[in-house]
Coordinates of C-alpha atoms in Angstrom, one line a residue:
M1 CA 59.0 154.9 21.1
K2 CA 61.5 153.1 23.3
G3 CA 59.9 150.3 25.2
H4 CA 58.8 148.6 22.0
F5 CA 60.7 145.4 21.1
T6 CA 61.2 143.9 17.7
N7 CA 63.8 141.1 18.1
I8 CA 63.8 139.2 21.4
V9 CA 66.1 136.4 22.5
C10 CA 65.1 134.0 25.3
V11 CA 68.2 132.5 26.9
L12 CA 68.1 129.0 28.5
N13 CA 71.1 127.9 30.5
D14 CA 69.9 124.3 31.1
T15 CA 67.0 122.0 30.2
H16 CA 65.4 122.0 33.6
K17 CA 61.8 123.5 33.8
Q18 CA 62.4 126.1 31.2
D19 CA 58.8 126.2 29.9
E20 CA 58.0 129.1 32.3
V21 CA 60.6 131.5 31.0
V22 CA 59.8 130.6 27.4
A23 CA 56.1 131.3 28.1
Q24 CA 57.0 134.7 29.4
A25 CA 59.1 135.4 26.3
I26 CA 56.2 134.3 24.1
H27 CA 53.9 136.6 26.1
V28 CA 56.2 139.6 25.5
A29 CA 56.8 138.8 21.9
K30 CA 53.1 138.5 21.2
R31 CA 52.3 141.8 22.7
H32 CA 55.1 143.5 20.7
Q33 CA 54.6 141.3 17.5
A34 CA 58.4 140.7 17.8
R35 CA 60.6 138.1 16.3
L36 CA 61.6 135.6 19.0
T37 CA 64.6 133.3 19.2
V38 CA 65.1 130.7 22.0
V39 CA 68.8 130.0 22.6
L40 CA 70.1 127.1 24.6
K41 CA 73.4 128.2 26.0
L42 CA 75.5 125.4 27.5
D43 CA 79.0 125.3 29.0
A44 CA 81.5 123.0 27.3
L45 CA 83.0 120.1 29.2
P46 CA 86.5 120.8 30.5
P47 CA 89.3 119.3 28.5
N48 CA 90.1 116.7 31.1
A49 CA 86.5 115.6 31.7
K50 CA 87.0 112.0 30.6
M51 CA 90.1 111.8 32.9
V52 CA 88.0 113.0 35.9
M53 CA 84.8 111.0 35.3
Q54 CA 84.5 107.9 33.1
S55 CA 80.7 108.7 32.8
F56 CA 81.7 111.5 30.5
A57 CA 83.3 109.1 28.0
Y58 CA 80.3 108.9 25.7
L59 CA 80.4 112.7 25.3
E60 CA 83.4 112.7 23.1
T61 CA 83.3 116.1 21.5
Q62 CA 81.6 119.4 21.6
T63 CA 79.9 118.5 18.4
S64 CA 78.1 115.6 20.0
I65 CA 77.0 117.8 22.9
E66 CA 75.7 120.4 20.4
S67 CA 73.9 117.7 18.4
S68 CA 72.1 116.3 21.4
A69 CA 71.2 119.8 22.6
Q70 CA 69.7 120.6 19.1
V71 CA 67.6 117.4 19.2
W72 CA 66.2 118.4 22.7
L73 CA 65.6 122.0 21.7
K74 CA 63.9 121.0 18.4
D75 CA 61.6 118.7 20.3
K76 CA 60.6 121.3 22.9
A77 CA 60.2 124.0 20.2
Q78 CA 57.4 122.0 18.5
A79 CA 55.1 122.7 21.5
W80 CA 56.3 126.3 21.9
Q81 CA 55.7 127.1 18.2
E82 CA 52.1 126.1 18.5
K83 CA 51.7 129.3 20.7
Y84 CA 54.0 131.6 18.7
P85 CA 56.4 131.3 15.8
L86 CA 60.0 131.2 17.0
D87 CA 63.5 130.4 15.9
T88 CA 66.0 128.3 17.9
D89 CA 69.7 128.2 18.3
V90 CA 72.3 126.2 20.4
R91 CA 75.5 127.7 21.7
V92 CA 78.0 125.4 23.4
G93 CA 81.1 126.6 25.1
D94 CA 80.6 130.3 24.5
S95 CA 82.4 132.6 26.9
N96 CA 80.5 135.5 28.4
N97 CA 82.1 137.8 25.9
D98 CA 81.5 135.4 23.0
F99 CA 77.8 135.3 23.9
L100 CA 77.6 139.1 24.1
H101 CA 79.1 139.3 20.7
Y102 CA 76.4 136.9 19.5
I103 CA 73.7 139.2 21.0
V104 CA 75.2 142.3 19.3
E105 CA 75.7 140.7 15.9
S106 CA 72.2 139.2 15.9
G107 CA 70.6 142.6 16.6
F108 CA 68.5 141.5 19.6
D109 CA 66.9 144.4 21.4
L110 CA 65.7 142.5 24.5
V111 CA 67.2 139.5 26.4
I112 CA 64.9 137.5 28.6
K113 CA 66.3 134.8 30.9
L114 CA 65.6 133.0 34.1
S115 CA 67.7 134.0 37.1
E116 CA 70.5 131.5 37.8
A117 CA 69.9 131.9 41.6
D118 CA 67.1 130.3 43.6
F119 CA 64.1 132.6 44.3
L120 CA 64.7 132.6 48.0
E121 CA 68.3 133.6 47.7
R122 CA 67.5 137.1 46.5
L123 CA 70.7 137.0 44.6
F124 CA 71.4 137.0 40.9
G125 CA 73.9 134.6 39.4
S126 CA 77.2 135.6 37.8
E127 CA 75.9 135.4 34.2
D128 CA 72.8 137.5 35.1
M129 CA 75.1 140.2 36.5
N130 CA 77.4 140.0 33.5
L131 CA 74.4 140.6 31.2
L132 CA 73.1 143.4 33.3
R133 CA 76.5 145.1 33.4
K134 CA 77.6 144.6 29.8
C135 CA 74.8 143.7 27.4
P136 CA 74.0 146.8 25.2
C137 CA 70.2 146.0 25.0
P138 CA 67.7 145.8 27.9
V139 CA 68.0 142.6 30.0
W140 CA 64.9 141.1 31.6
V141 CA 65.8 138.6 34.4
V142 CA 62.9 136.7 35.9
H143 CA 62.6 134.6 39.0
R144 CA 61.2 131.1 38.8
G145 CA 57.6 131.0 39.9
N146 CA 56.6 134.7 39.4
S147 CA 57.2 135.4 35.7
R148 CA 53.5 135.9 34.8
Q149 CA 52.2 137.7 37.9
Y150 CA 53.3 141.2 37.0
D151 CA 50.5 143.3 38.6
T152 CA 52.9 145.8 40.1
I153 CA 55.7 147.5 38.2
V154 CA 58.3 149.8 39.8
A155 CA 60.4 152.3 38.0
C156 CA 63.5 153.4 39.9
L157 CA 64.8 156.8 38.9
D158 CA 67.9 158.7 39.9
L159 CA 66.8 162.4 39.8
N160 CA 70.0 163.7 41.2
Y161 CA 71.5 166.0 38.5
H162 CA 74.3 167.6 40.5
Y163 CA 76.9 166.4 38.0
P164 CA 78.8 167.8 35.0
E165 CA 76.5 169.0 32.3
H166 CA 77.1 166.2 29.8
E167 CA 76.4 163.6 32.5
V168 CA 73.2 165.4 33.5
S169 CA 72.0 165.3 29.9
V170 CA 72.5 161.5 29.7
R171 CA 71.0 160.9 33.1
K172 CA 67.8 162.8 32.1
K173 CA 67.6 160.7 28.9
L174 CA 68.1 157.5 31.0
N175 CA 65.3 158.4 33.4
M176 CA 63.0 159.0 30.4
D177 CA 63.9 155.6 29.0
I178 CA 63.2 153.9 32.3
L179 CA 59.8 155.6 32.4
R180 CA 59.1 154.6 28.8
Y181 CA 60.0 150.9 29.3
A182 CA 58.2 150.8 32.7
S183 CA 55.0 152.3 31.3
Q184 CA 55.1 149.9 28.3
V185 CA 55.5 146.9 30.7
A186 CA 52.7 148.2 32.9
L187 CA 50.4 148.6 29.9
M188 CA 51.3 145.2 28.6
E189 CA 50.6 143.5 32.0
F190 CA 47.6 145.7 33.0
A191 CA 49.7 146.5 36.1
Q192 CA 49.9 149.4 38.6
L193 CA 53.0 151.6 37.9
H194 CA 55.0 153.0 40.8
I195 CA 57.9 155.4 40.5
I196 CA 60.6 155.4 43.3
H197 CA 63.3 158.0 43.9
V198 CA 65.3 157.9 47.1
Y199 CA 67.5 160.9 47.9
D200 CA 70.3 161.2 50.5
A201 CA 71.6 164.7 51.4
V202 CA 74.5 163.5 53.5
P203 CA 76.0 160.0 53.0
E204 CA 74.6 158.0 56.0
N205 CA 77.9 156.3 56.9
I206 CA 79.6 159.7 57.1
A207 CA 77.0 161.3 59.2
R208 CA 76.5 158.3 61.4
G209 CA 80.2 158.0 62.0
G210 CA 80.4 161.6 63.3
F211 CA 82.9 162.6 60.7
I212 CA 81.0 165.9 60.0
S213 CA 78.8 168.0 62.2
V214 CA 75.3 168.7 60.8
D215 CA 73.0 171.6 61.7
E216 CA 69.6 169.9 62.0
N217 CA 67.7 173.1 61.1
H218 CA 69.7 173.6 57.9
L219 CA 69.5 169.9 57.1
T220 CA 65.7 170.0 57.3
S221 CA 65.6 173.0 55.1
D222 CA 68.0 171.4 52.6
L223 CA 65.9 168.2 52.5
Q224 CA 62.8 170.2 51.8
D225 CA 64.6 171.9 48.9
I226 CA 65.9 168.6 47.6
Y227 CA 62.4 167.1 47.7
A228 CA 60.9 170.1 45.8
E229 CA 63.7 169.9 43.2
R230 CA 63.2 166.1 42.6
D231 CA 59.4 166.4 42.6
A232 CA 59.6 169.2 40.0
E233 CA 61.9 167.1 37.8
L234 CA 59.5 164.1 38.1
D235 CA 56.7 166.4 37.0
R236 CA 58.7 167.4 33.9
L237 CA 59.5 163.8 33.0
L238 CA 55.9 162.7 33.4
A239 CA 54.8 165.6 31.2
N240 CA 57.2 164.5 28.5
L241 CA 55.9 160.9 28.8
E242 CA 52.3 162.1 28.5
E243 CA 53.2 163.9 25.2
E244 CA 54.6 160.6 23.8
L245 CA 51.8 158.3 24.9
D246 CA 48.4 158.2 23.3
D247 CA 45.8 160.6 24.7
G248 CA 44.5 159.4 28.1
T249 CA 47.2 156.7 28.5
L250 CA 49.1 158.3 31.4
E251 CA 45.8 159.0 33.1
Y252 CA 44.9 155.4 32.7
L253 CA 48.3 154.3 34.1
A254 CA 47.9 156.7 37.1
P255 CA 51.5 156.2 38.2
Q256 CA 52.0 156.4 42.0
R257 CA 55.0 158.6 43.1
H258 CA 57.3 157.8 46.0
I259 CA 60.0 160.4 46.6
T260 CA 61.6 159.6 50.0
H261 CA 64.7 160.5 52.0
G262 CA 67.0 157.7 53.0
Y263 CA 70.0 155.6 52.1
P264 CA 69.4 154.5 48.4
R265 CA 71.4 151.3 48.6
R266 CA 69.0 150.0 51.2
E267 CA 65.7 152.0 50.8
I268 CA 65.2 151.4 47.1
A269 CA 64.8 147.7 47.6
I270 CA 62.8 148.1 50.8
A271 CA 60.4 150.4 49.0
A272 CA 60.1 148.0 46.0
R273 CA 59.4 145.1 48.3
S274 CA 56.9 147.1 50.4
L275 CA 55.0 147.9 47.2
G276 CA 54.9 144.3 46.2
A277 CA 56.9 144.8 43.1
K278 CA 56.8 142.0 40.6
A279 CA 59.2 143.7 38.2
V280 CA 61.6 146.6 38.8
V281 CA 62.8 148.7 35.9
M282 CA 66.1 150.4 36.5
G283 CA 69.4 151.7 35.0
T284 CA 72.3 149.3 35.5
V285 CA 75.4 151.3 34.7
A286 CA 77.2 153.5 37.2
R287 CA 79.2 156.1 35.3
I288 CA 78.2 157.9 32.2
G289 CA 80.8 158.4 29.4
V290 CA 82.9 155.3 30.5
P291 CA 82.3 152.6 27.9
G292 CA 81.2 149.3 29.6
F293 CA 81.7 150.6 33.1
I294 CA 80.4 148.1 35.6
M295 CA 77.3 148.7 37.7
G296 CA 77.6 151.0 40.6
G297 CA 77.2 150.0 44.2
T298 CA 73.6 151.3 44.4
A299 CA 72.4 149.3 41.4
E300 CA 74.3 146.1 42.3
E301 CA 73.3 146.2 46.0
T302 CA 69.7 147.0 45.1
I303 CA 69.5 144.1 42.6
S304 CA 71.0 141.7 45.2
Q305 CA 68.2 142.5 47.6
L306 CA 65.3 142.1 45.2
D307 CA 63.1 139.0 45.0
C308 CA 61.3 139.9 41.8
A309 CA 62.1 140.3 38.1
V310 CA 64.5 143.1 37.0
L311 CA 64.5 144.9 33.6
G312 CA 67.9 146.5 33.3
I313 CA 68.3 149.5 31.0
K314 CA 71.5 151.0 29.7
P315 CA 72.0 154.8 29.1
E316 CA 72.0 156.3 25.6
G317 CA 75.6 156.0 24.2
F318 CA 76.5 153.0 26.3
I319 CA 79.2 151.0 24.5
S320 CA 79.5 147.3 25.5
P321 CA 83.1 146.4 26.1
V322 CA 82.6 143.5 23.7
S323 CA 81.3 145.7 20.8
E324 CA 84.2 148.1 20.6

């Protein structure tokens, strides 16, 4: 069943207070009995570094940087390995695409990393976004300070299926995958599972701008129909999930449903925050059938408003632009 990991990579982007994210990676690896690799990924010095700053003179080559990094990582790994067996690797000077190639070639099925941005900024860094957009496997980005307090898990579903038939099929599979991963995380963390879907009958900026006239009675009726449609689809998804889980598991999870009308780009994050979400599980690709297509506005804006961990899931058939 999707949601079970076998080969996890924990990515460190510097040597500053990384024990927390490694502890989270060990926690997940233990629960899944997965192989774990801790990778220290460092930028290379620019070619003119010694011309700009004489203090760089002792770092003469990329090889010397890599050697020093390996010594640091080997020393840290001794303490980490007392808690769980793990491998280590150092990557210096990899471009984003080089590193994505490394992930693909290594067969990792989950990437865990600390957000580059400060917790209070509610904004993910450029490398976080690059992984969420292009990495073919799930990406779990955690914020410093809350990586082990996952008592509330939120699954964000897009239950709007008014699209071409092929896209609808893939969207349904993605929603099931999001539920599978969210339920596995909730079970692993002994957490409460919430499911959010926000629907919008008329784009708010169009209606608010007066570009179309709306019959309020018909709109109310339409919204009721949309709610019933989405509620029925969620029933179907949960029935499928119940068949996959062990007997009584879904009853134990007791997922709380939240289907609301509003502007998704704003209301999804608001709902997640109001529920006290510690981790949000969501799809992170906008268009189906377009290999490596960047995240859509709703996903990107939602992530930028969150102050909790995000587990980003790609749809079935997603092809990373670096693996073509």
